[in-house]
Amino acid sequence: MDKLRLLQTRKQQITDAGKNVRSDINELIDADSFVELSAFSFSKNDFYGDKAEGEGVVTGFATIDGYPFYIVAQNSEVFKGGISKANCDKIAKCLDQAEKSSTPVIYLLSSLGVQVGEGVNVLEGLATLILKASQLKGTVPQYLIVNGDVYGQISMLAGLCDFTFFIDKKSVLAANSPLVISAQSGKNINKYEVGGADSLNKANIASFKVKDFGEIKNIVLKITGILSVPVVDCDELNASLPELDKKRDVKTLLSVFDEGTVIEIGNCYSPEVKCVLGRVGGIAVAATVFDGKDGVTLNSFNVRKIKDFAEVACCFGLPYITFVNTLGIKSDLENNNSLVIKELGEYISILDCIGSAKISVVYGKAIGLGYTVFAAKSMGYDYSYAFADAQIALFDSIQGAEIEFADDKNIDRQKLAQKYSDERSDPMNAAKGGYIDNIIQPSFLRQYLIASLQMLVK
């Protein structure tokens, strides 16, 4: 038989078996840039008595706007994307190559679980894959696209990747089948109510909820630009922001970033805390912004979000800015019996490991533990700034006044609160002790940040 003709026939078989997933890959990458790896992998499932073309997964490398990426795409048309040991081994082999070349990885996952008949073999394969992905964490960026239904142990990758995308009306992620979860919960709900992005609002998994692959591509490129190129030229180094003297909402606060560079991570959960990547004066930074008119109270969910994002900044050497407006831990029984203290402890450990610049800006309130963790110089912040009308204190005004002056029965409660606010929470008190580097006019915040970053970033 003509070997060339046989090769063409085999290639066509592989292409036909993964037609849809290859189409998804092509929507992400530069035209004709994909180079497939381990294309001629064929194992046999004894239970079904059938072959798995390409092991049910397409792997290779490609470019996106010239940036190199390794691609791992599960082919749901082979055994419904069922995971096998051969499937896991092929993915792990691709991750080995990514590690050696320090190249980011993009996963396109679609799987209903493990292949029946694999037994313990597939569990060993999953252990190999999950460990390899864990070893890549902090070494190269890992992007995960929930490209349909993703059930079972392969969902663990979502807990290891740096950025996870959910496609609207398509993506479902669950540790078990949604049918099982629904039944065990005594409810009759659809799969999106179990594992859609909006339903996972406490899981801290969905970095982005998107419409299509075009939006994913744009976000990946923006993040890649920030992580790959720490500093770019910027013309607007001395621009003031007069609107900040009038308004303190987050939208106005984020105007300190270079125009068009802000990317919010995880807007599907804990919206009172914004985690953003962007550039300030051309310098790539990570920033946490507390978004609350009267100050954000801390709970285990929003602290976990902050902690996970700080880990991203730490792993990729980004300067870390915290825009503070927090009252400390929420005072209720449920929160007291939660993981909030444990999460804060882990956050502090990660913060200490951030080797690049750490800057704190108290633009609202920094009360009690909110100051200690997110603004205190002794916590390792290189620079700490405060707006002139910020509040820094042991307690929020009324509570603090009642505790400190409770024995004085002749003072009106509201006057007491005002006295406490004026005399105890003025940021000048912290500045006198050398704990705040400068009390600034809000409109000049951008200049202060740029100057600080230029001094600290190496």
Coordinates of C-alpha atoms in Angstrom, one line a residue:
M1 CA 0.0 0.0 0.0
D2 CA 1.1 3.5 -0.7
K3 CA 2.5 4.8 2.6
L4 CA 1.8 8.4 1.8
R5 CA -1.8 7.6 0.9
L6 CA -2.1 5.6 4.1
L7 CA -0.8 8.5 6.1
Q8 CA -3.3 10.9 4.5
T9 CA -6.1 8.5 5.3
R10 CA -5.0 8.2 8.9
K11 CA -4.7 12.0 9.2
Q12 CA -8.2 12.4 7.8
Q13 CA -9.6 9.9 10.3
I14 CA -8.1 11.8 13.2
T15 CA -9.3 15.1 11.8
D16 CA -12.8 13.8 11.3
A17 CA -12.9 12.4 14.9
G18 CA -12.1 15.8 16.4
K19 CA -13.7 18.2 13.9
N20 CA -15.6 20.3 16.4
V21 CA -12.8 20.7 19.0
R22 CA -10.3 21.6 16.2
S23 CA -12.8 24.3 15.1
D24 CA -12.8 25.7 18.7
I25 CA -9.0 25.7 18.7
N26 CA -8.9 27.6 15.4
E27 CA -11.1 30.3 16.9
L28 CA -8.4 31.0 19.5
I29 CA -5.1 30.7 17.6
D30 CA -3.4 32.4 14.7
A31 CA -4.2 30.8 11.4
D32 CA -2.2 27.7 10.4
S33 CA -0.1 28.0 13.6
F34 CA -1.2 24.8 15.3
V35 CA 1.4 21.9 15.5
E36 CA -0.2 18.8 16.9
L37 CA 1.6 16.5 19.3
S38 CA 1.1 12.7 19.7
A39 CA -1.5 12.8 16.9
F40 CA -1.3 9.1 16.1
S41 CA -2.2 7.9 19.6
F42 CA -4.8 5.1 19.6
S43 CA -5.7 3.0 22.5
K44 CA -8.6 0.6 22.9
N45 CA -11.4 0.6 25.4
D46 CA -12.1 -3.1 26.3
F47 CA -15.4 -2.2 27.8
Y48 CA -16.7 -0.7 24.5
G49 CA -14.5 -2.7 22.2
D50 CA -13.7 0.5 20.3
K51 CA -10.7 2.6 19.5
A52 CA -10.0 6.1 20.9
E53 CA -8.6 8.2 18.1
G54 CA -6.0 10.5 19.5
E55 CA -6.9 9.3 23.0
G56 CA -9.9 11.6 23.0
V57 CA -7.8 14.7 23.4
V58 CA -6.0 17.0 21.0
T59 CA -2.7 18.5 22.2
G60 CA -0.1 20.7 20.5
F61 CA 1.3 24.2 20.4
A62 CA 0.3 27.3 18.5
T63 CA 0.5 31.1 18.7
I64 CA -2.1 33.7 19.5
D65 CA -1.1 37.1 18.1
G66 CA 2.4 35.8 18.0
Y67 CA 2.6 34.6 21.6
P68 CA 3.3 30.9 22.0
F69 CA 0.9 28.6 23.9
Y70 CA 0.5 24.9 24.5
I71 CA -3.1 23.7 23.8
V72 CA -4.9 20.8 25.5
A73 CA -8.4 20.2 24.1
Q74 CA -10.6 17.3 25.1
N75 CA -12.6 15.7 22.3
S76 CA -16.1 15.0 23.6
E77 CA -16.9 13.1 20.4
V78 CA -14.6 10.2 21.6
F79 CA -16.4 8.3 24.4
K80 CA -18.2 11.6 25.2
G81 CA -14.9 13.1 26.4
G82 CA -14.5 10.3 28.9
I83 CA -11.2 10.3 30.7
S84 CA -8.8 7.4 30.3
K85 CA -5.3 6.8 31.6
A86 CA -4.0 7.2 28.0
N87 CA -5.9 10.5 27.8
C88 CA -4.3 11.7 31.0
D89 CA -0.8 10.6 30.0
K90 CA -1.1 12.4 26.7
I91 CA -2.1 15.6 28.5
A92 CA 0.7 15.2 31.1
K93 CA 3.2 14.8 28.3
C94 CA 2.1 18.1 26.8
L95 CA 2.5 19.8 30.2
D96 CA 6.0 18.5 30.5
Q97 CA 6.8 20.3 27.2
A98 CA 5.2 23.4 28.5
E99 CA 7.3 23.3 31.6
K100 CA 10.5 22.8 29.8
S101 CA 9.9 25.7 27.4
S102 CA 8.2 28.0 30.1
T103 CA 5.2 28.3 27.8
P104 CA 1.6 29.1 29.0
V105 CA -1.1 26.4 28.7
I106 CA -4.7 26.6 27.5
Y107 CA -7.1 23.8 28.4
L108 CA -10.4 23.3 26.6
L109 CA -12.2 20.8 28.8
S110 CA -15.4 18.8 28.0
S111 CA -15.9 15.5 29.8
L112 CA -18.7 13.6 31.4
G113 CA -16.2 11.8 33.7
V114 CA -14.0 8.7 33.5
Q115 CA -14.3 5.9 30.9
V116 CA -16.2 2.9 32.3
G117 CA -13.9 -0.2 32.4
E118 CA -10.7 1.7 33.1
G119 CA -10.8 0.9 36.8
V120 CA -8.0 2.1 39.0
N121 CA -5.8 2.7 36.0
V122 CA -7.7 5.9 35.2
L123 CA -7.4 7.1 38.8
E124 CA -3.6 6.8 38.5
G125 CA -3.7 8.7 35.3
L126 CA -5.7 11.5 36.9
A127 CA -3.3 11.6 39.8
T128 CA -0.4 12.0 37.3
L129 CA -2.2 14.8 35.4
I130 CA -3.4 16.7 38.5
L131 CA 0.0 16.6 40.1
K132 CA 1.7 17.9 36.9
A133 CA -0.8 20.8 36.6
S134 CA -0.1 21.6 40.3
Q135 CA 3.7 21.6 39.6
L136 CA 3.1 24.1 36.8
K137 CA 1.3 26.5 39.0
G138 CA 3.4 29.6 39.5
T139 CA 5.8 28.5 36.8
V140 CA 3.7 29.3 33.7
P141 CA 0.2 30.8 33.4
Q142 CA -2.6 28.2 33.0
Y143 CA -5.9 29.1 31.3
L144 CA -8.9 26.8 31.5
I145 CA -12.0 27.0 29.3
V146 CA -15.0 25.1 30.5
N147 CA -15.9 24.1 26.9
G148 CA -19.2 22.4 27.7
D149 CA -20.0 19.9 30.5
V150 CA -17.1 19.1 32.8
Y151 CA -17.8 16.5 35.5
G152 CA -15.8 14.4 37.8
Q153 CA -12.2 14.6 38.9
I154 CA -11.0 16.5 35.8
S155 CA -12.8 19.5 37.3
M156 CA -9.9 19.6 39.8
L157 CA -7.9 21.5 37.1
A158 CA -10.2 24.5 37.7
G159 CA -8.8 24.7 41.2
L160 CA -5.2 24.7 39.9
C161 CA -5.4 27.0 36.9
D162 CA -4.8 30.8 37.2
F163 CA -7.7 31.9 35.0
T164 CA -10.9 30.0 34.3
F165 CA -13.5 30.9 31.6
F166 CA -17.2 30.0 31.6
I167 CA -19.1 30.4 28.3
D168 CA -22.6 31.7 28.8
K169 CA -25.3 29.0 28.3
K170 CA -22.6 26.4 27.5
S171 CA -20.3 25.8 30.5
V172 CA -21.1 23.6 33.4
L173 CA -18.5 22.4 36.0
A174 CA -19.3 19.9 38.8
A175 CA -17.3 17.5 40.9
N176 CA -20.1 14.9 40.3
S177 CA -22.9 14.5 37.7
P178 CA -25.5 17.4 38.2
L179 CA -28.1 14.7 38.1
V180 CA -26.5 13.0 41.2
I181 CA -26.0 16.3 42.9
S182 CA -29.6 17.4 42.3
A183 CA -31.0 14.0 43.6
Q184 CA -28.7 14.0 46.6
S185 CA -29.9 17.5 47.4
G186 CA -33.5 16.6 47.1
K187 CA -34.1 19.1 44.4
N188 CA -35.1 19.0 40.7
I189 CA -32.8 21.5 39.1
N190 CA -31.1 21.8 35.8
K191 CA -27.3 21.5 35.2
Y192 CA -26.7 25.2 35.0
E193 CA -28.3 25.7 38.4
V194 CA -25.8 23.2 39.7
G195 CA -22.5 24.1 37.9
G196 CA -23.0 27.3 35.9
A197 CA -20.9 30.3 36.5
D198 CA -23.7 32.2 38.4
S199 CA -24.5 29.1 40.5
L200 CA -20.8 28.8 41.6
N201 CA -20.8 32.3 43.2
K202 CA -19.2 31.0 46.4
A203 CA -16.7 28.6 44.8
N204 CA -14.1 31.2 43.7
I205 CA -13.6 29.4 40.4
A206 CA -15.1 31.4 37.5
S207 CA -12.5 34.1 36.7
F208 CA -14.6 35.2 33.7
K209 CA -18.1 34.7 32.3
V210 CA -17.9 35.3 28.5
K211 CA -20.0 35.1 25.4
D212 CA -17.7 33.3 23.0
F213 CA -14.2 32.3 22.0
G214 CA -13.6 35.8 20.6
E215 CA -14.0 37.3 24.0
I216 CA -11.7 34.6 25.5
K217 CA -9.0 35.4 23.0
N218 CA -9.1 39.1 23.7
I219 CA -8.8 38.5 27.5
V220 CA -6.0 36.0 27.1
L221 CA -4.1 38.4 25.0
K222 CA -4.5 41.3 27.5
I223 CA -3.4 39.1 30.4
T224 CA -0.5 37.7 28.4
G225 CA 0.6 41.2 27.5
I226 CA 0.7 42.2 31.2
L227 CA 2.4 39.1 32.4
S228 CA 4.9 39.0 29.5
V229 CA 5.9 42.6 29.3
P230 CA 6.3 44.2 32.7
V231 CA 6.8 47.8 31.5
V232 CA 5.7 49.6 28.4
D233 CA 6.0 53.3 27.3
C234 CA 3.3 55.6 28.7
D235 CA 2.7 59.2 27.7
E236 CA 0.3 60.2 30.5
L237 CA 2.7 60.1 33.5
N238 CA 1.7 63.4 35.1
A239 CA -2.0 63.5 34.4
S240 CA -4.2 64.4 37.5
L241 CA -7.6 63.0 38.1
P242 CA -9.8 65.9 39.4
E243 CA -12.9 63.6 39.5
L244 CA -11.4 61.7 42.4
D245 CA -11.7 64.9 44.5
K246 CA -15.5 64.7 44.0
K247 CA -16.3 60.9 43.8
R248 CA -14.9 57.8 45.5
D249 CA -16.7 55.1 43.6
V250 CA -14.7 52.3 42.2
K251 CA -15.1 53.3 38.6
T252 CA -13.5 56.7 39.3
L253 CA -10.8 55.1 41.4
L254 CA -9.8 52.7 38.6
S255 CA -9.1 55.7 36.4
V256 CA -5.7 55.7 38.0
F257 CA -4.9 52.8 35.6
D258 CA -3.7 53.5 32.1
E259 CA -6.7 53.7 29.8
G260 CA -7.9 50.4 28.4
T261 CA -5.6 48.2 30.4
V262 CA -7.9 47.1 33.3
I263 CA -9.0 43.4 33.5
E264 CA -11.3 42.4 36.3
I265 CA -10.8 38.8 37.6
G266 CA -13.7 36.9 39.2
N267 CA -16.6 39.4 38.9
C268 CA -19.0 36.4 39.3
Y269 CA -18.4 36.2 43.0
S270 CA -17.8 38.5 46.0
P271 CA -18.4 41.6 44.0
E272 CA -17.7 43.8 47.0
V273 CA -14.0 43.1 46.3
K274 CA -12.6 43.8 42.9
C275 CA -9.4 42.1 41.7
V276 CA -7.9 43.7 38.7
L277 CA -4.8 43.4 36.5
G278 CA -3.7 46.5 34.5
R279 CA -1.0 49.1 34.1
V280 CA -0.2 52.2 36.0
G281 CA 2.2 54.5 34.1
G282 CA 3.0 51.6 31.8
I283 CA 3.9 49.3 34.7
A284 CA 2.0 46.0 35.0
V285 CA 0.4 45.7 38.4
A286 CA -2.2 43.6 40.3
A287 CA -4.7 45.5 42.5
T288 CA -7.4 44.7 45.1
V289 CA -10.1 47.3 45.5
F290 CA -12.6 47.2 48.4
D291 CA -15.9 48.4 46.8
G292 CA -18.3 49.6 49.5
K293 CA -19.7 53.0 50.3
D294 CA -19.5 52.5 54.1
G295 CA -16.7 50.0 54.0
V296 CA -16.5 46.3 53.3
T297 CA -16.8 43.7 56.0
L298 CA -14.6 40.6 55.6
N299 CA -15.9 37.1 55.4
S300 CA -14.3 33.8 54.3
F301 CA -15.5 34.2 50.7
N302 CA -14.2 37.6 49.9
V303 CA -10.9 37.0 51.9
R304 CA -10.4 33.8 49.8
K305 CA -10.9 35.8 46.7
I306 CA -8.2 38.3 47.8
K307 CA -5.9 35.5 48.9
D308 CA -6.1 33.7 45.5
F309 CA -5.5 36.9 43.6
A310 CA -2.5 37.9 45.8
E311 CA -1.1 34.4 44.9
V312 CA -1.3 35.3 41.2
A313 CA 0.6 38.5 41.9
C314 CA 3.2 36.6 43.9
C315 CA 3.6 33.8 41.3
F316 CA 4.2 36.2 38.4
G317 CA 6.2 38.9 40.2
L318 CA 3.6 41.7 39.9
P319 CA 3.6 44.8 42.1
Y320 CA 0.5 44.6 44.4
I321 CA -1.7 47.6 45.2
T322 CA -4.5 47.5 47.8
F323 CA -7.2 50.2 47.7
V324 CA -8.5 50.0 51.3
N325 CA -12.0 50.6 52.5
T326 CA -12.8 47.8 55.0
L327 CA -14.1 47.5 58.5
G328 CA -12.5 44.2 59.4
I329 CA -14.2 40.9 60.0
K330 CA -18.0 40.9 59.9
S331 CA -19.5 40.5 63.4
D332 CA -22.0 37.7 63.3
L333 CA -22.2 34.1 64.6
E334 CA -22.0 32.5 61.1
N335 CA -18.9 34.4 60.2
N336 CA -17.2 33.7 63.5
N337 CA -17.7 30.0 62.9
S338 CA -16.1 30.1 59.4
L339 CA -12.7 29.9 57.7
V340 CA -12.3 33.7 57.6
I341 CA -9.5 33.8 60.2
K342 CA -7.7 30.9 58.6
E343 CA -8.0 32.5 55.2
L344 CA -6.6 35.8 56.5
G345 CA -3.7 34.0 58.0
E346 CA -2.9 32.3 54.7
Y347 CA -3.3 35.7 52.9
I348 CA -0.7 37.2 55.2
S349 CA 1.7 34.4 54.4
I350 CA 1.3 35.0 50.6
L351 CA 1.6 38.8 51.0
D352 CA 4.9 38.3 52.8
C353 CA 6.1 36.3 49.8
I354 CA 5.4 39.0 47.3
G355 CA 8.8 40.1 46.3
S356 CA 7.8 43.1 44.1
A357 CA 6.4 46.4 45.3
K358 CA 3.5 46.4 47.8
I359 CA 1.5 49.7 48.1
S360 CA -1.5 50.4 50.2
V361 CA -3.9 53.3 49.6
V362 CA -6.6 54.0 52.3
Y363 CA -9.2 55.8 50.2
G364 CA -12.1 55.1 52.6
K365 CA -12.0 53.3 56.0
A366 CA -9.2 51.2 57.5
I367 CA -10.7 50.0 60.8
G368 CA -9.2 47.5 63.2
L369 CA -8.0 44.4 61.5
G370 CA -8.8 46.1 58.1
Y371 CA -5.9 48.4 58.8
T372 CA -3.6 45.8 60.3
V373 CA -3.8 43.4 57.4
F374 CA -4.3 45.8 54.4
A375 CA -2.5 49.0 55.3
A376 CA 0.0 48.6 58.2
K377 CA 3.6 49.4 57.4
S378 CA 4.6 46.6 59.7
M379 CA 2.7 44.2 57.4
G380 CA 5.4 44.9 54.8
Y381 CA 3.9 47.5 52.6
D382 CA 6.6 49.6 51.0
Y383 CA 4.4 52.7 50.7
S384 CA 1.2 53.5 52.5
Y385 CA -0.9 56.5 51.4
A386 CA -4.2 57.8 52.7
F387 CA -6.7 60.3 51.3
A388 CA -7.2 63.4 53.5
D389 CA -10.8 62.3 54.4
A390 CA -9.9 58.7 55.0
Q391 CA -10.7 57.1 58.4
I392 CA -8.0 55.0 60.2
A393 CA -9.0 53.8 63.7
L394 CA -9.4 50.9 66.1
F395 CA -13.2 50.9 65.7
D396 CA -15.8 52.4 63.4
S397 CA -16.9 55.8 64.8
I398 CA -20.0 55.0 66.8
Q399 CA -18.9 51.6 68.1
G400 CA -15.5 53.0 69.0
A401 CA -17.0 56.1 70.7
E402 CA -19.4 53.9 72.8
I403 CA -16.5 51.7 73.9
E404 CA -14.0 54.4 74.7
F405 CA -16.3 56.9 76.3
A406 CA -19.0 54.7 77.7
D407 CA -18.6 56.0 81.3
D408 CA -19.4 59.6 80.4
K409 CA -23.2 59.6 80.6
N410 CA -23.6 63.3 79.9
I411 CA -22.3 63.2 76.3
D412 CA -24.8 62.9 73.5
R413 CA -24.4 59.7 71.5
Q414 CA -24.2 61.4 68.1
K415 CA -21.8 64.1 69.4
L416 CA -19.8 61.3 70.9
A417 CA -19.6 59.6 67.5
Q418 CA -18.6 62.8 65.8
K419 CA -15.9 63.5 68.4
Y420 CA -14.5 60.0 67.9
S421 CA -14.5 60.4 64.2
D422 CA -12.8 63.8 64.2
E423 CA -10.3 63.2 66.9
R424 CA -9.4 59.5 66.7
S425 CA -9.8 58.4 63.1
D426 CA -8.1 61.3 61.4
P427 CA -5.3 59.7 59.2
M428 CA -3.0 62.4 60.5
N429 CA -2.7 60.4 63.7
A430 CA -1.3 57.4 61.8
A431 CA 1.0 59.8 59.8
K432 CA 2.4 61.3 63.0
G433 CA 3.5 57.9 64.0
G434 CA 5.3 57.3 60.7
Y435 CA 2.7 54.6 59.7
I436 CA 1.3 56.5 56.7
D437 CA 4.0 57.8 54.2
N438 CA 1.8 60.6 52.9
I439 CA -1.7 62.0 53.2
I440 CA -2.6 63.0 49.7
Q441 CA -5.1 64.9 47.6
P442 CA -7.1 62.2 45.7
S443 CA -6.7 63.9 42.3
F444 CA -2.9 63.3 42.5
L445 CA -3.1 59.6 43.4
R446 CA -1.9 58.5 40.0
Q447 CA 1.3 60.5 40.2
Y448 CA 2.1 59.1 43.6
L449 CA 1.6 55.6 42.5
I450 CA 3.7 56.0 39.3
A451 CA 6.5 57.6 41.3
S452 CA 6.4 54.8 43.9
L453 CA 6.3 52.1 41.3
Q454 CA 9.2 53.6 39.4
M455 CA 11.3 53.6 42.5
L456 CA 10.4 50.0 43.6
V457 CA 10.0 48.0 40.4
K458 CA 13.3 46.5 39.2

